[in-house]
PDB file of C-alpha atoms in Angstrom:
ATOM      1  CA  UNK A   1     -10.771 -22.096 -20.144  1.00 47.00           C
ATOM      2  CA  UNK A   2     -13.244 -19.255 -20.390  1.00 50.00           C
ATOM      3  CA  UNK A   3     -12.382 -15.313 -21.322  1.00 55.00           C
ATOM      4  CA  UNK A   4     -12.604 -13.077 -18.476  1.00 60.00           C
ATOM      5  CA  UNK A   5     -15.653 -10.856 -18.799  1.00 84.00           C
ATOM      6  CA  UNK A   6     -15.012  -7.276 -20.026  1.00 94.00           C
ATOM      7  CA  UNK A   7     -15.706  -6.202 -16.274  1.00 95.00           C
ATOM      8  CA  UNK A   8     -13.148  -8.305 -14.957  1.00 95.00           C
ATOM      9  CA  UNK A   9     -10.385  -7.141 -17.659  1.00 96.00           C
ATOM     10  CA  UNK A  10     -11.412  -3.663 -16.912  1.00 97.00           C
ATOM     11  CA  UNK A  11     -10.724  -3.882 -13.041  1.00 97.00           C
ATOM     12  CA  UNK A  12      -7.562  -6.139 -13.890  1.00 95.00           C
ATOM     13  CA  UNK A  13      -5.906  -3.615 -16.018  1.00 96.00           C
ATOM     14  CA  UNK A  14      -7.298  -0.563 -14.382  1.00 96.00           C
ATOM     15  CA  UNK A  15      -4.700  -1.076 -11.503  1.00 95.00           C
ATOM     16  CA  UNK A  16      -1.911  -0.350 -13.993  1.00 95.00           C
ATOM     17  CA  UNK A  17      -3.914   2.190 -15.767  1.00 96.00           C
ATOM     18  CA  UNK A  18      -4.726   4.173 -12.756  1.00 97.00           C
ATOM     19  CA  UNK A  19      -1.086   4.018 -11.194  1.00 95.00           C
ATOM     20  CA  UNK A  20       0.735   4.860 -14.444  1.00 94.00           C
ATOM     21  CA  UNK A  21      -1.714   7.668 -15.402  1.00 94.00           C
ATOM     22  CA  UNK A  22      -3.605   8.744 -12.279  1.00 95.00           C
ATOM     23  CA  UNK A  23      -7.264   8.956 -11.866  1.00 96.00           C
ATOM     24  CA  UNK A  24      -7.714  12.554 -13.709  1.00 95.00           C
ATOM     25  CA  UNK A  25      -5.467  11.845 -16.405  1.00 95.00           C
ATOM     26  CA  UNK A  26      -6.981   8.424 -17.223  1.00 95.00           C
ATOM     27  CA  UNK A  27     -10.186   9.088 -19.482  1.00 95.00           C
ATOM     28  CA  UNK A  28     -12.887   6.181 -19.656  1.00 96.00           C
ATOM     29  CA  UNK A  29     -11.400   6.059 -23.229  1.00 95.00           C
ATOM     30  CA  UNK A  30      -8.105   5.296 -21.908  1.00 95.00           C
ATOM     31  CA  UNK A  31      -9.529   2.853 -19.575  1.00 97.00           C
ATOM     32  CA  UNK A  32     -11.521   0.656 -22.095  1.00 96.00           C
ATOM     33  CA  UNK A  33      -8.605   1.090 -24.660  1.00 96.00           C
ATOM     34  CA  UNK A  34      -5.979  -0.232 -21.981  1.00 95.00           C
ATOM     35  CA  UNK A  35      -8.299  -3.163 -21.186  1.00 95.00           C
ATOM     36  CA  UNK A  36      -8.705  -3.938 -24.963  1.00 95.00           C
ATOM     37  CA  UNK A  37     -12.694  -3.812 -24.597  1.00 95.00           C
ATOM     38  CA  UNK A  38     -15.173  -1.644 -26.274  1.00 94.00           C
ATOM     39  CA  UNK A  39     -16.083   1.912 -24.977  1.00 93.00           C
ATOM     40  CA  UNK A  40     -19.835   0.859 -24.115  1.00 94.00           C
ATOM     41  CA  UNK A  41     -18.293  -1.915 -21.935  1.00 93.00           C
ATOM     42  CA  UNK A  42     -17.375   0.560 -19.444  1.00 96.00           C
ATOM     43  CA  UNK A  43     -20.629   2.338 -18.889  1.00 92.00           C
ATOM     44  CA  UNK A  44     -22.337  -1.255 -19.083  1.00 94.00           C
ATOM     45  CA  UNK A  45     -20.481  -2.361 -15.947  1.00 95.00           C
ATOM     46  CA  UNK A  46     -19.662   0.643 -13.848  1.00 96.00           C
ATOM     47  CA  UNK A  47     -22.119   3.734 -13.076  1.00 95.00           C
ATOM     48  CA  UNK A  48     -19.204   6.391 -13.156  1.00 96.00           C
ATOM     49  CA  UNK A  49     -15.344   6.896 -13.138  1.00 96.00           C
ATOM     50  CA  UNK A  50     -15.396   7.040  -9.337  1.00 97.00           C
ATOM     51  CA  UNK A  51     -17.256   3.821  -9.048  1.00 97.00           C
ATOM     52  CA  UNK A  52     -14.665   1.930 -11.130  1.00 98.00           C
ATOM     53  CA  UNK A  53     -11.740   3.617  -8.915  1.00 97.00           C
ATOM     54  CA  UNK A  54     -13.341   2.278  -5.845  1.00 98.00           C
ATOM     55  CA  UNK A  55     -13.403  -1.248  -7.387  1.00 97.00           C
ATOM     56  CA  UNK A  56      -9.970  -1.008  -8.862  1.00 98.00           C
ATOM     57  CA  UNK A  57      -8.810   0.128  -5.299  1.00 98.00           C
ATOM     58  CA  UNK A  58     -10.629  -3.021  -3.736  1.00 98.00           C
ATOM     59  CA  UNK A  59      -8.544  -5.138  -6.221  1.00 97.00           C
ATOM     60  CA  UNK A  60      -5.256  -3.489  -5.244  1.00 98.00           C
ATOM     61  CA  UNK A  61      -5.705  -3.799  -1.643  1.00 98.00           C
ATOM     62  CA  UNK A  62      -6.915  -7.481  -2.111  1.00 98.00           C
ATOM     63  CA  UNK A  63      -3.305  -8.103  -3.375  1.00 97.00           C
ATOM     64  CA  UNK A  64      -1.903  -6.236  -0.478  1.00 98.00           C
ATOM     65  CA  UNK A  65      -4.061  -8.220   1.934  1.00 98.00           C
ATOM     66  CA  UNK A  66      -2.455 -11.346   0.406  1.00 98.00           C
ATOM     67  CA  UNK A  67       1.160  -9.651   1.296  1.00 98.00           C
ATOM     68  CA  UNK A  68       0.157  -9.114   4.867  1.00 98.00           C
ATOM     69  CA  UNK A  69      -1.114 -12.467   5.300  1.00 98.00           C
ATOM     70  CA  UNK A  70       1.982 -13.697   4.605  1.00 98.00           C
ATOM     71  CA  UNK A  71       4.177 -11.360   6.413  1.00 98.00           C
ATOM     72  CA  UNK A  72       2.496  -9.187   9.095  1.00 98.00           C
ATOM     73  CA  UNK A  73       0.189 -12.005   9.995  1.00 98.00           C
ATOM     74  CA  UNK A  74       2.487 -14.982   9.756  1.00 97.00           C
ATOM     75  CA  UNK A  75       2.499 -16.895  12.593  1.00 95.00           C
ATOM     76  CA  UNK A  76       5.996 -18.524  11.762  1.00 96.00           C
ATOM     77  CA  UNK A  77       7.907 -15.209  12.707  1.00 96.00           C
ATOM     78  CA  UNK A  78       8.584 -13.042  15.499  1.00 96.00           C
ATOM     79  CA  UNK A  79       6.931 -10.030  15.616  1.00 96.00           C
ATOM     80  CA  UNK A  80       9.486  -7.250  14.141  1.00 96.00           C
ATOM     81  CA  UNK A  81      10.619 -10.198  11.544  1.00 97.00           C
ATOM     82  CA  UNK A  82       6.977  -9.779  10.401  1.00 97.00           C
ATOM     83  CA  UNK A  83       7.214  -6.132   9.751  1.00 98.00           C
ATOM     84  CA  UNK A  84      10.636  -6.663   8.416  1.00 97.00           C
ATOM     85  CA  UNK A  85       9.397  -9.257   5.776  1.00 98.00           C
ATOM     86  CA  UNK A  86       6.427  -6.875   4.759  1.00 98.00           C
ATOM     87  CA  UNK A  87       8.503  -3.675   4.112  1.00 98.00           C
ATOM     88  CA  UNK A  88      10.962  -5.994   2.190  1.00 98.00           C
ATOM     89  CA  UNK A  89       8.188  -7.499  -0.299  1.00 98.00           C
ATOM     90  CA  UNK A  90       6.828  -3.743  -0.656  1.00 98.00           C
ATOM     91  CA  UNK A  91      10.250  -2.440  -1.480  1.00 98.00           C
ATOM     92  CA  UNK A  92      10.574  -5.271  -3.957  1.00 97.00           C
ATOM     93  CA  UNK A  93       7.565  -4.415  -5.662  1.00 96.00           C
ATOM     94  CA  UNK A  94       8.254  -0.945  -5.984  1.00 97.00           C
ATOM     95  CA  UNK A  95      11.501  -1.555  -7.373  1.00 97.00           C
ATOM     96  CA  UNK A  96       9.997  -3.391 -10.474  1.00 95.00           C
ATOM     97  CA  UNK A  97       8.847   0.170 -11.752  1.00 93.00           C
ATOM     98  CA  UNK A  98      12.199   1.725 -10.969  1.00 96.00           C
ATOM     99  CA  UNK A  99      10.609   3.732  -8.089  1.00 97.00           C
ATOM    100  CA  UNK A 100       8.411   5.389 -10.225  1.00 95.00           C
ATOM    101  CA  UNK A 101       4.893   4.719  -9.209  1.00 95.00           C
ATOM    102  CA  UNK A 102       4.434   4.026  -5.517  1.00 95.00           C
ATOM    103  CA  UNK A 103       1.224   2.737  -4.111  1.00 97.00           C
ATOM    104  CA  UNK A 104      -2.108   3.242  -5.665  1.00 97.00           C
ATOM    105  CA  UNK A 105      -3.981   3.832  -2.649  1.00 97.00           C
ATOM    106  CA  UNK A 106      -1.640   6.713  -1.260  1.00 96.00           C
ATOM    107  CA  UNK A 107      -1.451   7.962  -4.996  1.00 97.00           C
ATOM    108  CA  UNK A 108      -5.103   8.236  -5.026  1.00 97.00           C
ATOM    109  CA  UNK A 109      -5.571   9.521  -1.564  1.00 96.00           C
ATOM    110  CA  UNK A 110      -3.483  12.492  -2.685  1.00 95.00           C
ATOM    111  CA  UNK A 111      -4.956  13.052  -5.883  1.00 96.00           C
ATOM    112  CA  UNK A 112      -8.683  12.614  -5.438  1.00 95.00           C
ATOM    113  CA  UNK A 113      -9.658  12.578  -1.751  1.00 90.00           C
ATOM    114  CA  UNK A 114     -10.145  16.405  -1.970  1.00 92.00           C
ATOM    115  CA  UNK A 115     -12.886  16.019  -4.358  1.00 93.00           C
ATOM    116  CA  UNK A 116     -14.298  12.563  -4.277  1.00 96.00           C
ATOM    117  CA  UNK A 117     -16.173  12.163  -1.232  1.00 97.00           C
ATOM    118  CA  UNK A 118     -17.048   8.292  -2.732  1.00 97.00           C
ATOM    119  CA  UNK A 119     -13.325   7.540  -3.139  1.00 97.00           C
ATOM    120  CA  UNK A 120     -12.290   9.400   0.032  1.00 97.00           C
ATOM    121  CA  UNK A 121     -14.814   7.198   2.294  1.00 97.00           C
ATOM    122  CA  UNK A 122     -13.491   4.078   0.618  1.00 98.00           C
ATOM    123  CA  UNK A 123      -9.875   5.088   1.126  1.00 98.00           C
ATOM    124  CA  UNK A 124     -10.615   5.644   4.909  1.00 97.00           C
ATOM    125  CA  UNK A 125     -12.109   2.275   5.283  1.00 98.00           C
ATOM    126  CA  UNK A 126      -9.028   0.800   3.253  1.00 98.00           C
ATOM    127  CA  UNK A 127      -6.787   2.622   5.847  1.00 98.00           C
ATOM    128  CA  UNK A 128      -8.799   1.193   8.927  1.00 98.00           C
ATOM    129  CA  UNK A 129      -8.432  -2.452   7.702  1.00 98.00           C
ATOM    130  CA  UNK A 130      -4.649  -1.722   6.740  1.00 98.00           C
ATOM    131  CA  UNK A 131      -3.820  -0.656  10.186  1.00 98.00           C
ATOM    132  CA  UNK A 132      -5.132  -3.677  11.929  1.00 98.00           C
ATOM    133  CA  UNK A 133      -2.111  -5.954  11.390  1.00 98.00           C
ATOM    134  CA  UNK A 134       0.425  -3.194  11.951  1.00 98.00           C
ATOM    135  CA  UNK A 135      -1.150  -2.829  15.539  1.00 98.00           C
ATOM    136  CA  UNK A 136      -1.271  -6.520  16.026  1.00 98.00           C
ATOM    137  CA  UNK A 137       2.358  -6.613  15.272  1.00 98.00           C
ATOM    138  CA  UNK A 138       3.332  -3.475  17.521  1.00 98.00           C
ATOM    139  CA  UNK A 139       1.262  -5.130  20.329  1.00 98.00           C
ATOM    140  CA  UNK A 140       2.983  -8.337  19.878  1.00 97.00           C
ATOM    141  CA  UNK A 141       6.600  -6.656  19.746  1.00 97.00           C
ATOM    142  CA  UNK A 142       5.909  -4.446  22.957  1.00 96.00           C
ATOM    143  CA  UNK A 143       4.663  -7.849  24.564  1.00 96.00           C
ATOM    144  CA  UNK A 144       7.914  -9.813  23.484  1.00 95.00           C
ATOM    145  CA  UNK A 145      10.197  -6.827  24.470  1.00 95.00           C
ATOM    146  CA  UNK A 146      11.269  -6.112  20.924  1.00 95.00           C
ATOM    147  CA  UNK A 147       9.793  -2.576  20.507  1.00 96.00           C
ATOM    148  CA  UNK A 148       9.816   0.094  23.381  1.00 93.00           C
ATOM    149  CA  UNK A 149       6.567  -0.032  25.536  1.00 93.00           C
ATOM    150  CA  UNK A 150       6.332   3.642  26.684  1.00 95.00           C
ATOM    151  CA  UNK A 151       4.322   4.602  23.416  1.00 95.00           C
ATOM    152  CA  UNK A 152       0.727   3.885  22.642  1.00 97.00           C
ATOM    153  CA  UNK A 153       0.572   0.837  20.196  1.00 98.00           C
ATOM    154  CA  UNK A 154      -2.135   2.703  18.156  1.00 98.00           C
ATOM    155  CA  UNK A 155      -0.137   5.734  17.895  1.00 97.00           C
ATOM    156  CA  UNK A 156       2.960   3.671  16.715  1.00 97.00           C
ATOM    157  CA  UNK A 157       0.691   1.571  14.197  1.00 98.00           C
ATOM    158  CA  UNK A 158      -0.201   4.796  12.736  1.00 98.00           C
ATOM    159  CA  UNK A 159       3.039   6.308  12.668  1.00 97.00           C
ATOM    160  CA  UNK A 160       4.651   3.320  10.753  1.00 98.00           C
ATOM    161  CA  UNK A 161       1.755   3.264   8.454  1.00 97.00           C
ATOM    162  CA  UNK A 162       1.830   6.994   7.532  1.00 97.00           C
ATOM    163  CA  UNK A 163       5.430   7.363   7.956  1.00 98.00           C
ATOM    164  CA  UNK A 164       5.962   4.469   5.397  1.00 98.00           C
ATOM    165  CA  UNK A 165       3.464   6.077   3.099  1.00 97.00           C
ATOM    166  CA  UNK A 166       5.525   9.357   3.447  1.00 97.00           C
ATOM    167  CA  UNK A 167       8.764   7.482   2.512  1.00 98.00           C
ATOM    168  CA  UNK A 168       7.099   5.960  -0.630  1.00 98.00           C
ATOM    169  CA  UNK A 169       5.851   9.339  -1.635  1.00 97.00           C
ATOM    170  CA  UNK A 170       9.702  10.712  -1.509  1.00 97.00           C
ATOM    171  CA  UNK A 171      10.753   7.692  -3.240  1.00 98.00           C
ATOM    172  CA  UNK A 172       8.842   8.562  -6.443  1.00 96.00           C
ATOM    173  CA  UNK A 173      10.051  11.966  -6.320  1.00 96.00           C
ATOM    174  CA  UNK A 174      13.829  10.957  -6.057  1.00 97.00           C
ATOM    175  CA  UNK A 175      13.254   7.824  -8.151  1.00 97.00           C
ATOM    176  CA  UNK A 176      15.545   6.026  -5.454  1.00 97.00           C
ATOM    177  CA  UNK A 177      14.773   3.616  -2.561  1.00 98.00           C
ATOM    178  CA  UNK A 178      16.951   5.852  -0.296  1.00 98.00           C
ATOM    179  CA  UNK A 179      13.730   7.244   1.287  1.00 98.00           C
ATOM    180  CA  UNK A 180      12.501   3.762   2.035  1.00 98.00           C
ATOM    181  CA  UNK A 181      15.890   2.887   3.580  1.00 98.00           C
ATOM    182  CA  UNK A 182      16.085   6.030   5.518  1.00 98.00           C
ATOM    183  CA  UNK A 183      12.690   5.318   7.022  1.00 98.00           C
ATOM    184  CA  UNK A 184      13.633   1.875   8.218  1.00 97.00           C
ATOM    185  CA  UNK A 185      17.062   3.312   9.872  1.00 96.00           C
ATOM    186  CA  UNK A 186      15.294   5.919  11.794  1.00 96.00           C
ATOM    187  CA  UNK A 187      12.429   3.222  13.165  1.00 96.00           C
ATOM    188  CA  UNK A 188      15.237   0.931  14.131  1.00 94.00           C
ATOM    189  CA  UNK A 189      16.909   3.580  16.568  1.00 93.00           C
ATOM    190  CA  UNK A 190      13.968   5.315  17.797  1.00 94.00           C
ATOM    191  CA  UNK A 191      11.380   2.448  18.324  1.00 94.00           C
ATOM    192  CA  UNK A 192      13.108  -0.877  18.376  1.00 92.00           C
ATOM    193  CA  UNK A 193      14.863  -2.066  21.664  1.00 82.00           C
ATOM    194  CA  UNK A 194      18.543  -1.593  21.321  1.00 58.00           C
ATOM    195  CA  UNK A 195      20.573  -4.692  20.207  1.00 46.00           C
ATOM    196  CA  UNK A 196      17.732  -6.286  18.157  1.00 50.00           C
ATOM    197  CA  UNK A 197      20.060  -5.847  14.970  1.00 50.00           C
ATOM    198  CA  UNK A 198      23.484  -6.103  16.233  1.00 45.00           C
ATOM    199  CA  UNK A 199      23.939  -9.353  13.957  1.00 45.00           C
ATOM    200  CA  UNK A 200      22.154  -8.034  11.030  1.00 48.00           C
ATOM    201  CA  UNK A 201      23.232  -5.760   8.042  1.00 46.00           C
ATOM    202  CA  UNK A 202      21.886  -2.197   8.095  1.00 42.00           C
ATOM    203  CA  UNK A 203      18.789  -1.838   5.873  1.00 39.00           C
TER     204      UNK A 203
END
């Protein structure tokens, strides 16, 4: 089996490095050291730290797209079961770090988008792609009667994605999953048609 290239190693370990240290606090030397490659490998493969961050974001989002394919886009579940499954998987992933690090996309959006146009633009594209499966779930749930249909599906899907990210931010501050549970309780009583969860335990 061939050894991964230094470029691949830098991107692969970059998800954890930028998640744990942040963009500003992680120097190029830190990034190379975490990847176990010579410092010169970074400049050989990436024009700047911003270009590198965009590649890492793409790798991170690709893993989320795999999650969405198995949950939000699953043909084998009812619409709101798909949403539940997605939120369950993300909650489990957040628990691994003890609710400490959150989402790399949200983290860099807060930290970097104010001064890096390159990263801000890429984040904007990522969120546009991220929104589509949420919108599909909302449209399907409104058609099936699971979700109230007096609201714009575009606005509901935007709210779900933005609200979930806000809950993740609070999760990091509180080091607890209670903000995630609170978000889910509120959307249950405000968006979902009554009775959908009468046979389920509270989240």
